[in-house]
Amino acid sequence: MTDNLSHGEQFVEINGAELCFETFGNPADPAILFIDGASASMLWWETELCERIARGDRFVIRYDSRDTGRSTSYPPGRPGYTFTDLAGDALGILDALNVRRAHIVCRSMAGGIGLIAGVDHPDRVDSLTFVSTSTGEEGLPPSSAGLADGIPADPDPTDAGAVVDFVVASAKACSGGSPYFDESATRTLVEQDVARTRDIASTLVNHYAMTFDGSSRDFTSVNAPTLVVHGDHDPVLPLPHGHALRDAIPGATLLTLEGAGHDLPKPLWDVFVPALLQHTAGSRP
């Protein structure tokens, strides 16, 4: 067990972008790279969660994707990158840390980054974990009918308070009525996130405006050991999306989080963390 937790925020330039990252734990331990979804900075992989995993003898890495947090931002509506660029950033973070192979954990939209890494760069991936994501195939259920009703109109990006209210309300809607949603803790996180973000206007729109050029990959081509994690209250990608992802990837297993929405609520970390530590205990030859 390690006593070394956060090593503080650091910056690295990758493919012309300055990216902010933070590591926890002993670099000699197996590395886990956390990648979050659309508009989400690394703070959404909570510090306490990262520390808990690091105490399980893992070297934890989280980072701000482009247009989130303290990383490079682009003009609102004009992201200067594609989806495969974001995948290259993830591998660039590993290179900067001299990590040859890592266990990659990706949430929501970032599932596509895990797919690109797993198919195009299998030598860099010890395992994959997909949280609240989907194959995107036809026939899967759409988002819950009431989801949009809980998300307010887009805020004025110059009004930090309005942005915080918008993100908190959106997070609550995406929790799908989960009994574990903690509005107070979410508001504290969002306030910290908004305060440290370079350009919140870009954060709110640019991931949805970029070119998604990674769709030629197929989940059936993934050969890394894979864990699929999905909440049974997810209103964004209902649980059948998790079933489809498990069925598509050879040998994948599904961990259903009872009471979770499109999130990873703290009361369920006691389920998620042991499962992740078990899943990341080995290293591929």
mmCIF file of C-alpha atoms in Angstrom:
data_model
loop_
_atom_site.group_PDB
_atom_site.id
_atom_site.type_symbol
_atom_site.label_atom_id
_atom_site.label_comp_id
_atom_site.label_asym_id
_atom_site.label_seq_id
_atom_site.Cartn_x
_atom_site.Cartn_y
_atom_site.Cartn_z
ATOM 1 C CA MET A 1 0.000 0.000 0.000
ATOM 2 C CA THR A 2 1.316 3.407 -0.930
ATOM 3 C CA ASP A 3 1.386 6.565 1.161
ATOM 4 C CA ASN A 4 2.036 8.736 -1.898
ATOM 5 C CA LEU A 5 -1.222 10.193 -3.157
ATOM 6 C CA SER A 6 -1.522 13.285 -5.370
ATOM 7 C CA HIS A 7 1.632 14.577 -6.993
ATOM 8 C CA GLY A 8 -0.095 17.832 -7.925
ATOM 9 C CA GLU A 9 -1.290 19.222 -11.223
ATOM 10 C CA GLN A 10 1.244 19.279 -14.037
ATOM 11 C CA PHE A 11 1.246 20.365 -17.674
ATOM 12 C CA VAL A 12 2.544 18.753 -20.832
ATOM 13 C CA GLU A 13 2.347 19.734 -24.502
ATOM 14 C CA ILE A 14 0.963 17.010 -26.737
ATOM 15 C CA ASN A 15 0.222 17.426 -30.428
ATOM 16 C CA GLY A 16 0.188 21.204 -30.097
ATOM 17 C CA ALA A 17 -2.115 21.270 -27.074
ATOM 18 C CA GLU A 18 -1.219 22.000 -23.462
ATOM 19 C CA LEU A 19 -2.861 19.408 -21.241
ATOM 20 C CA CYS A 20 -3.205 19.460 -17.468
ATOM 21 C CA PHE A 21 -2.897 16.154 -15.631
ATOM 22 C CA GLU A 22 -2.577 14.817 -12.107
ATOM 23 C CA THR A 23 -1.262 11.530 -10.787
ATOM 24 C CA PHE A 24 -1.820 9.639 -7.566
ATOM 25 C CA GLY A 25 0.200 6.859 -6.008
ATOM 26 C CA ASN A 26 3.397 5.035 -6.849
ATOM 27 C CA PRO A 27 4.539 5.155 -10.500
ATOM 28 C CA ALA A 28 5.909 1.635 -10.072
ATOM 29 C CA ASP A 29 2.372 0.285 -9.574
ATOM 30 C CA PRO A 30 0.084 -0.705 -12.465
ATOM 31 C CA ALA A 31 -1.175 2.442 -14.182
ATOM 32 C CA ILE A 32 -4.845 3.318 -14.595
ATOM 33 C CA LEU A 33 -5.680 6.169 -16.971
ATOM 34 C CA PHE A 34 -9.075 7.801 -16.384
ATOM 35 C CA ILE A 35 -10.739 9.597 -19.312
ATOM 36 C CA ASP A 36 -14.030 11.430 -18.888
ATOM 37 C CA GLY A 37 -16.790 12.273 -21.318
ATOM 38 C CA ALA A 38 -18.140 15.350 -23.056
ATOM 39 C CA SER A 39 -17.448 18.685 -21.321
ATOM 40 C CA ALA A 40 -16.127 16.915 -18.218
ATOM 41 C CA SER A 41 -12.764 17.820 -16.722
ATOM 42 C CA MET A 42 -10.670 15.435 -14.673
ATOM 43 C CA LEU A 43 -12.358 16.659 -11.480
ATOM 44 C CA TRP A 44 -15.338 14.447 -12.288
ATOM 45 C CA TRP A 45 -13.065 11.518 -11.420
ATOM 46 C CA GLU A 46 -13.188 12.732 -7.837
ATOM 47 C CA THR A 47 -9.980 13.155 -5.840
ATOM 48 C CA GLU A 48 -11.247 10.873 -3.088
ATOM 49 C CA LEU A 49 -12.029 8.159 -5.626
ATOM 50 C CA CYS A 50 -8.581 8.463 -7.194
ATOM 51 C CA GLU A 51 -6.944 8.299 -3.771
ATOM 52 C CA ARG A 52 -8.928 5.230 -2.817
ATOM 53 C CA ILE A 53 -7.834 3.439 -5.976
ATOM 54 C CA ALA A 54 -4.218 4.541 -5.498
ATOM 55 C CA ARG A 55 -4.296 2.997 -2.040
ATOM 56 C CA GLY A 56 -5.085 -0.283 -3.788
ATOM 57 C CA ASP A 57 -1.551 -0.174 -5.223
ATOM 58 C CA ARG A 58 -2.414 1.514 -8.504
ATOM 59 C CA PHE A 59 -0.791 4.493 -10.203
ATOM 60 C CA VAL A 60 -3.796 6.663 -11.031
ATOM 61 C CA ILE A 61 -3.725 9.238 -13.834
ATOM 62 C CA ARG A 62 -6.459 11.748 -14.626
ATOM 63 C CA TYR A 63 -6.339 14.714 -16.989
ATOM 64 C CA ASP A 64 -8.297 17.593 -18.483
ATOM 65 C CA SER A 65 -9.181 16.893 -22.097
ATOM 66 C CA ARG A 66 -8.941 19.758 -24.553
ATOM 67 C CA ASP A 67 -11.603 22.394 -23.889
ATOM 68 C CA THR A 68 -12.023 21.318 -20.262
ATOM 69 C CA GLY A 69 -10.405 22.479 -17.046
ATOM 70 C CA ARG A 70 -6.945 23.979 -17.361
ATOM 71 C CA SER A 71 -6.091 22.414 -20.714
ATOM 72 C CA THR A 72 -5.981 24.226 -24.046
ATOM 73 C CA SER A 73 -9.257 25.733 -25.202
ATOM 74 C CA TYR A 74 -10.436 26.665 -28.673
ATOM 75 C CA PRO A 75 -12.987 29.243 -29.849
ATOM 76 C CA PRO A 76 -16.556 28.271 -28.930
ATOM 77 C CA GLY A 77 -18.082 26.185 -31.683
ATOM 78 C CA ARG A 78 -14.750 25.770 -33.493
ATOM 79 C CA PRO A 79 -12.771 22.952 -31.870
ATOM 80 C CA GLY A 80 -9.396 22.570 -33.508
ATOM 81 C CA TYR A 81 -9.275 18.802 -33.161
ATOM 82 C CA THR A 82 -11.061 15.562 -33.976
ATOM 83 C CA PHE A 83 -11.987 12.547 -31.904
ATOM 84 C CA THR A 84 -8.846 10.679 -32.945
ATOM 85 C CA ASP A 85 -6.805 13.672 -31.765
ATOM 86 C CA LEU A 86 -8.308 13.185 -28.314
ATOM 87 C CA ALA A 87 -7.320 9.520 -28.436
ATOM 88 C CA GLY A 88 -3.795 10.591 -29.345
ATOM 89 C CA ASP A 89 -3.787 12.904 -26.345
ATOM 90 C CA ALA A 90 -4.561 9.990 -24.031
ATOM 91 C CA LEU A 91 -1.611 7.998 -25.341
ATOM 92 C CA GLY A 92 0.532 11.137 -25.200
ATOM 93 C CA ILE A 93 -0.187 11.448 -21.490
ATOM 94 C CA LEU A 94 1.113 7.904 -21.031
ATOM 95 C CA ASP A 95 4.216 8.736 -23.065
ATOM 96 C CA ALA A 96 4.885 11.826 -20.955
ATOM 97 C CA LEU A 97 4.797 9.657 -17.840
ATOM 98 C CA ASN A 98 6.911 6.871 -19.391
ATOM 99 C CA VAL A 99 4.014 4.450 -19.034
ATOM 100 C CA ARG A 100 4.284 1.760 -21.689
ATOM 101 C CA ARG A 101 0.933 0.119 -20.964
ATOM 102 C CA ALA A 102 -2.046 1.150 -18.889
ATOM 103 C CA HIS A 103 -5.478 0.053 -17.810
ATOM 104 C CA ILE A 104 -7.819 2.549 -19.469
ATOM 105 C CA VAL A 105 -11.090 3.610 -17.850
ATOM 106 C CA CYS A 106 -13.342 5.752 -20.033
ATOM 107 C CA ARG A 107 -16.764 7.186 -19.321
ATOM 108 C CA SER A 108 -19.667 8.098 -21.597
ATOM 109 C CA MET A 109 -18.460 9.779 -24.825
ATOM 110 C CA ALA A 110 -14.861 8.805 -23.988
ATOM 111 C CA GLY A 111 -15.822 5.205 -24.647
ATOM 112 C CA GLY A 112 -14.873 5.994 -28.241
ATOM 113 C CA ILE A 113 -11.381 6.894 -27.071
ATOM 114 C CA GLY A 114 -11.089 3.543 -25.339
ATOM 115 C CA LEU A 115 -12.291 1.858 -28.525
ATOM 116 C CA ILE A 116 -9.671 3.613 -30.660
ATOM 117 C CA ALA A 117 -6.920 2.785 -28.157
ATOM 118 C CA GLY A 118 -8.004 -0.830 -27.857
ATOM 119 C CA VAL A 119 -8.255 -1.445 -31.604
ATOM 120 C CA ASP A 120 -5.435 0.743 -32.967
ATOM 121 C CA HIS A 121 -2.953 0.487 -30.088
ATOM 122 C CA PRO A 122 -3.519 -2.841 -28.309
ATOM 123 C CA ASP A 123 0.123 -2.906 -27.215
ATOM 124 C CA ARG A 124 -0.567 0.119 -24.969
ATOM 125 C CA VAL A 125 -3.672 -1.292 -23.275
ATOM 126 C CA ASP A 126 -3.598 -3.778 -20.400
ATOM 127 C CA SER A 127 -7.372 -3.657 -19.967
ATOM 128 C CA LEU A 128 -10.391 -1.509 -20.748
ATOM 129 C CA THR A 129 -13.249 -0.372 -18.539
ATOM 130 C CA PHE A 130 -16.249 1.335 -20.110
ATOM 131 C CA VAL A 131 -18.463 3.310 -17.732
ATOM 132 C CA SER A 132 -21.903 4.509 -18.886
ATOM 133 C CA THR A 133 -21.186 4.136 -22.594
ATOM 134 C CA SER A 134 -22.592 2.381 -25.645
ATOM 135 C CA THR A 135 -21.865 0.665 -28.931
ATOM 136 C CA GLY A 136 -24.133 3.210 -30.601
ATOM 137 C CA GLU A 137 -25.763 0.524 -32.702
ATOM 138 C CA GLU A 138 -29.230 0.909 -34.137
ATOM 139 C CA GLY A 139 -32.169 -0.473 -32.195
ATOM 140 C CA LEU A 140 -30.962 0.474 -28.726
ATOM 141 C CA PRO A 141 -33.399 2.506 -26.627
ATOM 142 C CA PRO A 142 -33.148 6.292 -26.828
ATOM 143 C CA SER A 143 -32.573 8.545 -23.853
ATOM 144 C CA SER A 144 -35.424 8.613 -21.359
ATOM 145 C CA ALA A 145 -38.337 10.801 -22.416
ATOM 146 C CA GLY A 146 -38.092 13.041 -19.345
ATOM 147 C CA LEU A 147 -34.351 13.682 -19.548
ATOM 148 C CA ALA A 148 -34.609 16.913 -21.535
ATOM 149 C CA ASP A 149 -37.220 18.275 -19.149
ATOM 150 C CA GLY A 150 -34.661 18.360 -16.345
ATOM 151 C CA ILE A 151 -31.991 20.215 -18.315
ATOM 152 C CA PRO A 152 -32.454 24.003 -18.374
ATOM 153 C CA ALA A 153 -31.782 26.314 -21.296
ATOM 154 C CA ASP A 154 -28.144 26.975 -22.144
ATOM 155 C CA PRO A 155 -26.715 29.544 -19.712
ATOM 156 C CA ASP A 156 -24.915 32.796 -20.381
ATOM 157 C CA PRO A 157 -21.281 31.607 -20.228
ATOM 158 C CA THR A 158 -20.206 34.952 -18.738
ATOM 159 C CA ASP A 159 -22.444 34.340 -15.708
ATOM 160 C CA ALA A 160 -20.536 31.805 -13.571
ATOM 161 C CA GLY A 161 -23.480 31.316 -11.222
ATOM 162 C CA ALA A 162 -25.815 30.523 -14.083
ATOM 163 C CA VAL A 163 -23.288 28.061 -15.507
ATOM 164 C CA VAL A 164 -22.998 26.307 -12.141
ATOM 165 C CA ASP A 165 -26.791 26.059 -11.843
ATOM 166 C CA PHE A 166 -27.001 24.672 -15.380
ATOM 167 C CA VAL A 167 -24.347 21.993 -14.852
ATOM 168 C CA VAL A 168 -25.780 20.937 -11.483
ATOM 169 C CA ALA A 169 -29.279 20.652 -12.946
ATOM 170 C CA SER A 170 -27.918 18.694 -15.906
ATOM 171 C CA ALA A 171 -26.046 16.321 -13.591
ATOM 172 C CA LYS A 172 -29.204 15.794 -11.556
ATOM 173 C CA ALA A 173 -31.220 15.020 -14.684
ATOM 174 C CA CYS A 174 -28.535 12.593 -15.862
ATOM 175 C CA SER A 175 -28.644 10.797 -12.511
ATOM 176 C CA GLY A 176 -32.032 9.450 -13.576
ATOM 177 C CA GLY A 177 -33.650 9.921 -10.191
ATOM 178 C CA SER A 178 -30.891 8.016 -8.435
ATOM 179 C CA PRO A 179 -31.329 7.938 -4.661
ATOM 180 C CA TYR A 180 -27.589 8.498 -4.414
ATOM 181 C CA PHE A 181 -27.440 11.849 -6.199
ATOM 182 C CA ASP A 182 -25.837 14.379 -3.836
ATOM 183 C CA GLU A 183 -26.752 17.864 -5.020
ATOM 184 C CA SER A 184 -24.636 19.651 -2.426
ATOM 185 C CA ALA A 185 -21.474 17.689 -3.249
ATOM 186 C CA THR A 186 -22.140 18.100 -6.961
ATOM 187 C CA ARG A 187 -22.500 21.864 -6.592
ATOM 188 C CA THR A 188 -19.191 22.071 -4.722
ATOM 189 C CA LEU A 189 -17.457 20.105 -7.473
ATOM 190 C CA VAL A 190 -19.021 22.194 -10.238
ATOM 191 C CA GLU A 191 -18.046 25.461 -8.542
ATOM 192 C CA GLN A 192 -14.446 24.255 -8.376
ATOM 193 C CA ASP A 193 -14.594 23.098 -11.976
ATOM 194 C CA VAL A 194 -16.007 26.332 -13.366
ATOM 195 C CA ALA A 195 -13.500 28.412 -11.380
ATOM 196 C CA ARG A 196 -10.495 26.578 -12.874
ATOM 197 C CA THR A 197 -11.732 26.300 -16.456
ATOM 198 C CA ARG A 198 -9.944 28.372 -19.100
ATOM 199 C CA ASP A 199 -12.991 29.044 -21.270
ATOM 200 C CA ILE A 200 -16.320 27.738 -20.003
ATOM 201 C CA ALA A 201 -18.102 28.812 -23.203
ATOM 202 C CA SER A 202 -15.899 26.414 -25.151
ATOM 203 C CA THR A 203 -16.348 23.673 -22.552
ATOM 204 C CA LEU A 204 -20.106 23.806 -22.943
ATOM 205 C CA VAL A 205 -20.162 23.293 -26.717
ATOM 206 C CA ASN A 206 -16.925 22.159 -28.321
ATOM 207 C CA HIS A 207 -16.967 18.432 -27.615
ATOM 208 C CA TYR A 208 -20.355 18.291 -29.303
ATOM 209 C CA ALA A 209 -19.062 20.270 -32.302
ATOM 210 C CA MET A 210 -15.952 18.237 -33.125
ATOM 211 C CA THR A 211 -15.612 15.670 -35.888
ATOM 212 C CA PHE A 212 -16.262 12.125 -34.674
ATOM 213 C CA ASP A 213 -13.848 10.331 -36.964
ATOM 214 C CA GLY A 214 -13.365 7.120 -34.992
ATOM 215 C CA SER A 215 -16.499 5.259 -36.061
ATOM 216 C CA SER A 216 -14.661 2.900 -38.419
ATOM 217 C CA ARG A 217 -13.563 0.833 -35.400
ATOM 218 C CA ASP A 218 -15.679 -2.027 -34.155
ATOM 219 C CA PHE A 219 -16.081 -3.135 -30.555
ATOM 220 C CA THR A 220 -15.903 -6.749 -31.688
ATOM 221 C CA SER A 221 -12.246 -6.079 -32.600
ATOM 222 C CA VAL A 222 -11.292 -5.276 -28.999
ATOM 223 C CA ASN A 223 -9.224 -8.075 -27.483
ATOM 224 C CA ALA A 224 -8.206 -6.464 -24.187
ATOM 225 C CA PRO A 225 -9.855 -7.764 -21.011
ATOM 226 C CA THR A 226 -12.920 -5.553 -20.661
ATOM 227 C CA LEU A 227 -15.206 -4.545 -17.820
ATOM 228 C CA VAL A 228 -18.466 -2.768 -18.644
ATOM 229 C CA VAL A 229 -19.958 -0.673 -15.827
ATOM 230 C CA HIS A 230 -23.487 0.672 -16.193
ATOM 231 C CA GLY A 231 -26.136 2.119 -13.903
ATOM 232 C CA ASP A 232 -29.625 0.681 -13.995
ATOM 233 C CA HIS A 233 -31.104 4.204 -13.651
ATOM 234 C CA ASP A 234 -29.137 5.665 -16.595
ATOM 235 C CA PRO A 235 -31.532 7.961 -18.517
ATOM 236 C CA VAL A 236 -28.937 9.022 -21.119
ATOM 237 C CA LEU A 237 -27.936 5.531 -22.235
ATOM 238 C CA PRO A 238 -30.399 3.096 -20.654
ATOM 239 C CA LEU A 239 -29.058 -0.208 -19.332
ATOM 240 C CA PRO A 240 -29.547 -2.154 -22.624
ATOM 241 C CA HIS A 241 -26.656 -0.068 -23.976
ATOM 242 C CA GLY A 242 -24.433 -1.676 -21.347
ATOM 243 C CA HIS A 243 -25.761 -5.112 -22.252
ATOM 244 C CA ALA A 244 -25.007 -4.469 -25.917
ATOM 245 C CA LEU A 245 -21.474 -3.356 -25.142
ATOM 246 C CA ARG A 246 -20.796 -6.432 -23.029
ATOM 247 C CA ASP A 247 -22.164 -8.683 -25.765
ATOM 248 C CA ALA A 248 -20.119 -6.979 -28.492
ATOM 249 C CA ILE A 249 -16.689 -7.295 -26.865
ATOM 250 C CA PRO A 250 -15.327 -10.839 -26.680
ATOM 251 C CA GLY A 251 -15.094 -12.015 -23.073
ATOM 252 C CA ALA A 252 -16.363 -8.759 -21.558
ATOM 253 C CA THR A 253 -18.138 -8.752 -18.205
ATOM 254 C CA LEU A 254 -20.857 -6.390 -16.983
ATOM 255 C CA LEU A 255 -21.059 -4.751 -13.573
ATOM 256 C CA THR A 256 -24.528 -3.284 -13.085
ATOM 257 C CA LEU A 257 -24.619 -0.491 -10.517
ATOM 258 C CA GLU A 258 -28.020 -0.650 -8.882
ATOM 259 C CA GLY A 259 -29.387 2.823 -8.256
ATOM 260 C CA ALA A 260 -26.828 4.646 -10.420
ATOM 261 C CA GLY A 261 -27.706 6.871 -13.346
ATOM 262 C CA HIS A 262 -25.260 8.211 -15.927
ATOM 263 C CA ASP A 263 -22.758 8.717 -13.135
ATOM 264 C CA LEU A 264 -20.685 6.943 -10.514
ATOM 265 C CA PRO A 265 -22.154 7.987 -7.148
ATOM 266 C CA LYS A 266 -19.985 7.811 -4.062
ATOM 267 C CA PRO A 267 -22.176 5.321 -2.148
ATOM 268 C CA LEU A 268 -21.460 2.800 -4.910
ATOM 269 C CA TRP A 269 -17.685 3.196 -4.829
ATOM 270 C CA ASP A 270 -17.606 0.262 -2.424
ATOM 271 C CA VAL A 271 -18.906 -1.820 -5.344
ATOM 272 C CA PHE A 272 -16.968 -0.154 -8.153
ATOM 273 C CA VAL A 273 -13.505 0.122 -6.596
ATOM 274 C CA PRO A 274 -13.031 -3.556 -5.633
ATOM 275 C CA ALA A 275 -14.305 -4.596 -9.062
ATOM 276 C CA LEU A 276 -11.872 -2.238 -10.775
ATOM 277 C CA LEU A 277 -8.942 -3.330 -8.634
ATOM 278 C CA GLN A 278 -9.688 -6.964 -9.428
ATOM 279 C CA HIS A 279 -10.051 -6.190 -13.127
ATOM 280 C CA THR A 280 -6.719 -4.313 -13.216
ATOM 281 C CA ALA A 281 -4.737 -6.808 -11.138
ATOM 282 C CA GLY A 282 -3.092 -8.459 -14.133
ATOM 283 C CA SER A 283 -0.907 -7.324 -16.987
ATOM 284 C CA ARG A 284 -1.050 -8.663 -20.519
ATOM 285 C CA PRO A 285 2.110 -10.330 -21.854
#
